[in-house]
GROMACS .gro file of C-alpha atoms in nm:
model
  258
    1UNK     CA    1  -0.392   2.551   0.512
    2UNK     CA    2  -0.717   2.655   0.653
    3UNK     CA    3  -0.975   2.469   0.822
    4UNK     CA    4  -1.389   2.474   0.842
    5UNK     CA    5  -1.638   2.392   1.092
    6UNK     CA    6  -1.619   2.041   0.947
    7UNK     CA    7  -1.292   1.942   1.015
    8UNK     CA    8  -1.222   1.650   1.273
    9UNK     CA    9  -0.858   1.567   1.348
   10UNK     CA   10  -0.975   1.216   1.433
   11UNK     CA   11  -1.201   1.133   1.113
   12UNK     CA   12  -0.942   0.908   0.942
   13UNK     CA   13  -0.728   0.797   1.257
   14UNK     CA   14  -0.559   0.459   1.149
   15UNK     CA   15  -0.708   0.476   0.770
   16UNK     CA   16  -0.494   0.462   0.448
   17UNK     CA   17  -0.522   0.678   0.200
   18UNK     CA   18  -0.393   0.708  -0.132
   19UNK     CA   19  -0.401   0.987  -0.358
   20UNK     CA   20  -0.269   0.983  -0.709
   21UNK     CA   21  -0.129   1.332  -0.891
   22UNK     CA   22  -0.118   1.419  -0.528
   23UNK     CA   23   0.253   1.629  -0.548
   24UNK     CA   24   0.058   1.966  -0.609
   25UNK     CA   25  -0.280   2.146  -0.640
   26UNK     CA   26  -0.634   1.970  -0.602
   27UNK     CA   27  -0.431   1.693  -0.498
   28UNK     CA   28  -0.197   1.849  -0.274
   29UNK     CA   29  -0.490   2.005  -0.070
   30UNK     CA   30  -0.642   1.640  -0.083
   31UNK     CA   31  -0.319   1.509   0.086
   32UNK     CA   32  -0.273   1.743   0.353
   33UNK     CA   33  -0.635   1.760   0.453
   34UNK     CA   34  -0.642   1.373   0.438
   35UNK     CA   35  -0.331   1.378   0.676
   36UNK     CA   36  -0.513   1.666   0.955
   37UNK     CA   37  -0.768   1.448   1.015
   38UNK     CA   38  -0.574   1.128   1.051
   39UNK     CA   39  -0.454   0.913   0.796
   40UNK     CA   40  -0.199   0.815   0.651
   41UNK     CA   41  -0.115   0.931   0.320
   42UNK     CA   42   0.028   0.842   0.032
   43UNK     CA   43   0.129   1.098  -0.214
   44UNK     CA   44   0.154   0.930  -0.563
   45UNK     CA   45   0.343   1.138  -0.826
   46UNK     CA   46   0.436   1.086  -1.197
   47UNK     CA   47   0.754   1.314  -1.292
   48UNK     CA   48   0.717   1.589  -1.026
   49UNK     CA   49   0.923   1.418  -0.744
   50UNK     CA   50   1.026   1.736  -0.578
   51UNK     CA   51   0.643   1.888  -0.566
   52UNK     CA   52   0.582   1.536  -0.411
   53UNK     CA   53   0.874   1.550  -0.151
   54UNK     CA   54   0.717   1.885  -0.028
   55UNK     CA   55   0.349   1.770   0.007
   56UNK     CA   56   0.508   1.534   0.233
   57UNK     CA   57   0.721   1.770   0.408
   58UNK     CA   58   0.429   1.979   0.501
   59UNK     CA   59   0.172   1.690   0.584
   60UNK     CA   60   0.454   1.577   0.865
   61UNK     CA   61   0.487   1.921   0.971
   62UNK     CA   62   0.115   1.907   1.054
   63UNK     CA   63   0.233   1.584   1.246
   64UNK     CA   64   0.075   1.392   1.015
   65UNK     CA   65   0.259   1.107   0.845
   66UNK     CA   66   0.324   0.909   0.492
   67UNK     CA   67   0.554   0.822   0.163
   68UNK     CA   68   0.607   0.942  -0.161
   69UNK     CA   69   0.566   0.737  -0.483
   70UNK     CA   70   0.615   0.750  -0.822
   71UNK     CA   71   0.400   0.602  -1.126
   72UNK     CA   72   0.268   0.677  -1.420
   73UNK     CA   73  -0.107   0.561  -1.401
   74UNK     CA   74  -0.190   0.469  -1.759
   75UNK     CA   75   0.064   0.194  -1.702
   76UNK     CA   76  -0.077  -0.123  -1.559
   77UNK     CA   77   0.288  -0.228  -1.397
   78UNK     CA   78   0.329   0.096  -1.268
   79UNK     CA   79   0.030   0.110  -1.053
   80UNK     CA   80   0.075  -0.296  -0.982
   81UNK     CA   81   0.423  -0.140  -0.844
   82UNK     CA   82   0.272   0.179  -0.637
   83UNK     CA   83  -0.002  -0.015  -0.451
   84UNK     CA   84   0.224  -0.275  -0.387
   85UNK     CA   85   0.483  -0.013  -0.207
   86UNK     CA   86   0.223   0.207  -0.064
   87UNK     CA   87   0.073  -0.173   0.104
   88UNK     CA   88   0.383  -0.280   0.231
   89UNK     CA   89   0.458   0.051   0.403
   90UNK     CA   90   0.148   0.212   0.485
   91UNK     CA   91  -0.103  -0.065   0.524
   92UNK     CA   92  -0.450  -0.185   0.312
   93UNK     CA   93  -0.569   0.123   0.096
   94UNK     CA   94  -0.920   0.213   0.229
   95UNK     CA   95  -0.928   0.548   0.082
   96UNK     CA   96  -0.858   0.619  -0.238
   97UNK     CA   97  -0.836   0.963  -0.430
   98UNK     CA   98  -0.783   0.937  -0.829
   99UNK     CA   99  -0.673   1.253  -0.871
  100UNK     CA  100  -0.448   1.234  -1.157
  101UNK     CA  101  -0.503   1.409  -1.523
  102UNK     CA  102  -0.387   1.576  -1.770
  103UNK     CA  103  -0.536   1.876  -1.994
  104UNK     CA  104  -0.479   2.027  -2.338
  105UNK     CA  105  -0.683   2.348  -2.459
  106UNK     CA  106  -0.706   2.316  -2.831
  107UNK     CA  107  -0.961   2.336  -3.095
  108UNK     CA  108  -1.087   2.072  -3.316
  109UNK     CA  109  -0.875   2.215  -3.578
  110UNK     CA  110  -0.569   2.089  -3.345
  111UNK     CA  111  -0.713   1.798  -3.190
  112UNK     CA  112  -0.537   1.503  -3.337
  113UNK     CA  113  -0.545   1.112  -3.221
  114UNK     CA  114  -0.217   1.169  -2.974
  115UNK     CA  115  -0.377   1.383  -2.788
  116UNK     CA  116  -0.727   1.207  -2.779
  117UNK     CA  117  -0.572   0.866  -2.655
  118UNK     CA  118  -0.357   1.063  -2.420
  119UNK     CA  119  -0.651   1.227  -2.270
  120UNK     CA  120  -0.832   0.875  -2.234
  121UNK     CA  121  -0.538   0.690  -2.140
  122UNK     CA  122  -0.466   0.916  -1.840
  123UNK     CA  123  -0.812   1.038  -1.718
  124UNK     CA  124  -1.003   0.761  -1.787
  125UNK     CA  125  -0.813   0.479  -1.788
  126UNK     CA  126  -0.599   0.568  -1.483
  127UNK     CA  127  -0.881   0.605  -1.266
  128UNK     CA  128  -0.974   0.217  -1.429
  129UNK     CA  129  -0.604   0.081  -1.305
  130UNK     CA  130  -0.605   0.233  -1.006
  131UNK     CA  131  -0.964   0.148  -0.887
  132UNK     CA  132  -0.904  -0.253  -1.046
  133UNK     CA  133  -0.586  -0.245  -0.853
  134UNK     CA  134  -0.683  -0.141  -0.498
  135UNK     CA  135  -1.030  -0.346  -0.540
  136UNK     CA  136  -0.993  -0.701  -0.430
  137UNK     CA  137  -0.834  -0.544  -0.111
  138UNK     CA  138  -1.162  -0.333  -0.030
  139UNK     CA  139  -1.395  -0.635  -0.167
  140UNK     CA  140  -1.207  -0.854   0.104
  141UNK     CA  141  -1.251  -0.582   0.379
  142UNK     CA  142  -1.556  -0.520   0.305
  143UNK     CA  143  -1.504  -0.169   0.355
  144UNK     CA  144  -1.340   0.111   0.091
  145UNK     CA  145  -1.409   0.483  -0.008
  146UNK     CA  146  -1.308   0.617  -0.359
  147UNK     CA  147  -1.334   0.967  -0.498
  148UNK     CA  148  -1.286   1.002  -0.881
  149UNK     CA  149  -1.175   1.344  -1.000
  150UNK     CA  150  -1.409   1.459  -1.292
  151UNK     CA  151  -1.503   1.797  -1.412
  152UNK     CA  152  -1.763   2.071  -1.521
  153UNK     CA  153  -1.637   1.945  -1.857
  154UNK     CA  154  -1.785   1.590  -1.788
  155UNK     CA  155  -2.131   1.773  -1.770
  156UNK     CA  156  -2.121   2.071  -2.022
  157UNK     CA  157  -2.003   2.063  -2.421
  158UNK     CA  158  -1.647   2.165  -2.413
  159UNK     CA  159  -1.523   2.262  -2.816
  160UNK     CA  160  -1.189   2.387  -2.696
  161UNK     CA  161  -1.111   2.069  -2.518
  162UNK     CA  162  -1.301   1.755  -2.660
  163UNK     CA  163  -1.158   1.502  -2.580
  164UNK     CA  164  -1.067   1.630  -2.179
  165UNK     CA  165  -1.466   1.641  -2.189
  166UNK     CA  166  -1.534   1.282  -2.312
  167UNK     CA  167  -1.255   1.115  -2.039
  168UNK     CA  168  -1.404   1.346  -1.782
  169UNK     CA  169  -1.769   1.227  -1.878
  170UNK     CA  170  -1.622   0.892  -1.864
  171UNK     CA  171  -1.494   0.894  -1.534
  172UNK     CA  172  -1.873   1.001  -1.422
  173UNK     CA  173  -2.018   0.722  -1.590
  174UNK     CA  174  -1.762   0.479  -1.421
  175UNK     CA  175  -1.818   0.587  -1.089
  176UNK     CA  176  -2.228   0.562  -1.060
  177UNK     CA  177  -2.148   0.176  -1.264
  178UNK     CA  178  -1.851   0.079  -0.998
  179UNK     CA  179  -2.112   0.251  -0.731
  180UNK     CA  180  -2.379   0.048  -0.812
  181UNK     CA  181  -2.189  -0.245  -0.840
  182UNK     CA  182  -2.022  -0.239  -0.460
  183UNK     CA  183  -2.256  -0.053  -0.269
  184UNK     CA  184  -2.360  -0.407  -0.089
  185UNK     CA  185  -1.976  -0.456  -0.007
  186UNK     CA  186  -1.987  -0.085   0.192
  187UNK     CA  187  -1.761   0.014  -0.046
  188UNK     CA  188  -1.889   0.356  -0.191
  189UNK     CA  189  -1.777   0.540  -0.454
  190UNK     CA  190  -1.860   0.922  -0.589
  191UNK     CA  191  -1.695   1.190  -0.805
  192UNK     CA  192  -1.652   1.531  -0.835
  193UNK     CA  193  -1.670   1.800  -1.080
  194UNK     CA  194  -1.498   2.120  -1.023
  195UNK     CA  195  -1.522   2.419  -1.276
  196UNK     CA  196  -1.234   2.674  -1.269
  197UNK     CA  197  -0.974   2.616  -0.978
  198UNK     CA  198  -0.689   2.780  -0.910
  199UNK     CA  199  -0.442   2.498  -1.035
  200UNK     CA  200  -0.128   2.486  -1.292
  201UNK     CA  201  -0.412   2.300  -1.528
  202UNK     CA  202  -0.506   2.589  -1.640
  203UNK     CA  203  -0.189   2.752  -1.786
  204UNK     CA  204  -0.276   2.646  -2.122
  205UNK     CA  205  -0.603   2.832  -2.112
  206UNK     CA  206  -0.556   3.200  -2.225
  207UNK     CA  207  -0.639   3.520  -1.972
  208UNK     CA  208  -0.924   3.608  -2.172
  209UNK     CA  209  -1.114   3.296  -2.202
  210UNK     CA  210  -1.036   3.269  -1.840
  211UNK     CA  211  -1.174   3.614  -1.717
  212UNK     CA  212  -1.502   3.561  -1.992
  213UNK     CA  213  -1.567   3.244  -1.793
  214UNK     CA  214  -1.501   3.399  -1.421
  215UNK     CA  215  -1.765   3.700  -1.517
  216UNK     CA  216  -2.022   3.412  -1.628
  217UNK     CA  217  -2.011   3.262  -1.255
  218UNK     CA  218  -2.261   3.365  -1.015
  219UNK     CA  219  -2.015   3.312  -0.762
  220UNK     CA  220  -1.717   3.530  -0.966
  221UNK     CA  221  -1.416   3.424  -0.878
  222UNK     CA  222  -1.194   3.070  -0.941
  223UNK     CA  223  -1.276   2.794  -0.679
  224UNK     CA  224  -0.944   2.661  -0.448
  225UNK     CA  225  -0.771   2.356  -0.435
  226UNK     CA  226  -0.892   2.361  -0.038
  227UNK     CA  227  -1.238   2.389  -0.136
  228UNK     CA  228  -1.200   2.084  -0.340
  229UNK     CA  229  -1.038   1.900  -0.059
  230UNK     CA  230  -1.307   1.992   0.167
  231UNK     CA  231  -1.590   1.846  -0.013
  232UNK     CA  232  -1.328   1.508  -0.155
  233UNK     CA  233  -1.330   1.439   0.279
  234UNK     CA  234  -1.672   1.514   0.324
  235UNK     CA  235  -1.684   1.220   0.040
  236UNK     CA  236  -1.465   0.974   0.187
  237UNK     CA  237  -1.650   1.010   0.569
  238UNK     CA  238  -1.883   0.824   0.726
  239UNK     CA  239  -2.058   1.183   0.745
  240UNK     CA  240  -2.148   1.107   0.392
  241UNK     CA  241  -2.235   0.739   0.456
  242UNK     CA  242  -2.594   0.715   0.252
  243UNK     CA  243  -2.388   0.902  -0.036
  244UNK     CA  244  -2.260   0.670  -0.332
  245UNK     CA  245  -2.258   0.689  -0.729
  246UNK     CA  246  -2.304   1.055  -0.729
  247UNK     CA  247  -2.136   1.344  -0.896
  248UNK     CA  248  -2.077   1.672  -0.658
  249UNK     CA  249  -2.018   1.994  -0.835
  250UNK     CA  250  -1.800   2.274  -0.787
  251UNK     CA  251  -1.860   2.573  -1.006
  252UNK     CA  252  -1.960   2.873  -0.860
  253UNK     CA  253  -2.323   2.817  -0.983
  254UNK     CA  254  -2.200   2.806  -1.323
  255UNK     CA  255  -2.365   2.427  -1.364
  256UNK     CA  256  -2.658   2.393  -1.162
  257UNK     CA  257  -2.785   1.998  -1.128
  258UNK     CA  258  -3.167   1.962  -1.063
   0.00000   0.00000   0.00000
């Protein structure tokens, strides 16, 4: 993995951090960028077990340490379960990356209500269960640092992948409400919205739409799962300590906030 100008092996010395679909990708990067610069990480995983066993195999060959574990994150006794194990071997959770989704490509034409309430019940209510479950913990600390995973699709009409967009734009509206709500308990919270990364997500997502999308970019080429990382640390710093409730995007310059 490759490093930047901004990265401090000390940043997260003795901090906890959890990150959830963290076995490959975006979340991968997340883990073993998390575990350079300090903490200790845990690597939370649905079905993948063996993706998860190798992000931790390479965060301890970068000396870092951690634990795998599994949960599904739509289920509220699931993620009861994971913090619980994560707490009682790692420590409090002050960092938290919610990380984990799910993606189908289809028209409306396809789009029926399994898919729709899977898209919600992952994306959006995941990121709820997680964030409810790790809360008390970082109200009673007085101290926590959350990055929700959005998406371009959050910000831009998406008619190939409706309802991705509407749990995506969800997630952005609960992060600047959660924000606003514990930014007095220096617990800050902000998301990010990456366009096209180089990620397994996007195997359902044919060449051609693809390289139509890639020639649109200013910047034309697919963003990394590093450069994701770099910018989810950057988040969870105290580098970025007058930064809460905002939405940081990744795109090339294909979405360009004001």
């Amino acid at each position: 993995m490759t490093t930047d100008a901004t990265f401090n092996p000390r940043r997260f010395q003795n901090r906890v951090a959890l990150v959830t679909g963290g076995s490959r990708g975006i979340g991968r990067a997340c883990c073993l960028r998390l575990a350079q610069e300090g903490a200790r990480v845990a690597v939370s995983y649905r079905s993948g077990k063996a993706d998860a066993a190798e992000t931790l195999r390479q965060i301890e060959a970068l000396g870092g340490s951690g634990m795998i574990v599994q949960s599904d994150v739509s289920v509220e006794a699931e993620v009861d379960r994971m913090v619980s194990e994560v707490e009682a071997q790692l420590g409090d959770i002050e960092l938290l990356v919610n990380n984990s989704g799910t993606f189908i490509y289809q028209s409306h034409e396809e789009l029926d209500l399994a898919a729709w309430q899977q898209m919600l019940d992952v994306n959006l209510t995941g990121t709820f269960l997680v964030t409810w479950r790790v809360k008390p913990g970082m109200l009673k600390r007085q101290f926590g640092r959350i990055v929700n995973l959005s998406s371009l699709s959050g910000l831009q009409p998406r008619p190939k992948s409706i309802a991705y967009a509407v749990s995506k734009a969800g997630v952005i509206s609960f992060t600047q409400s959660i924000a606003t709500a514990w930014a007095r308990d220096n617990i800050r919270v902000n998301a990010i919205a990456p366009g096209l990364i180089e990620t397994e997500i996007l195997s359902t997502v044919n060449q051609e739409d693809l390289e139509k999308i890639i020639e649109a970019t200013p910047i034309p080429r697919m963003g990394t799962p590093e450069e994701v990382a770099a910018i989810v640390t950057f988040l969870l710093a105290e580098e970025s300590n007058f930064t809460t409730g905002q939405t940081m995007v990744l795109s090339g310059g294909r979405c360009m906030l004001p």
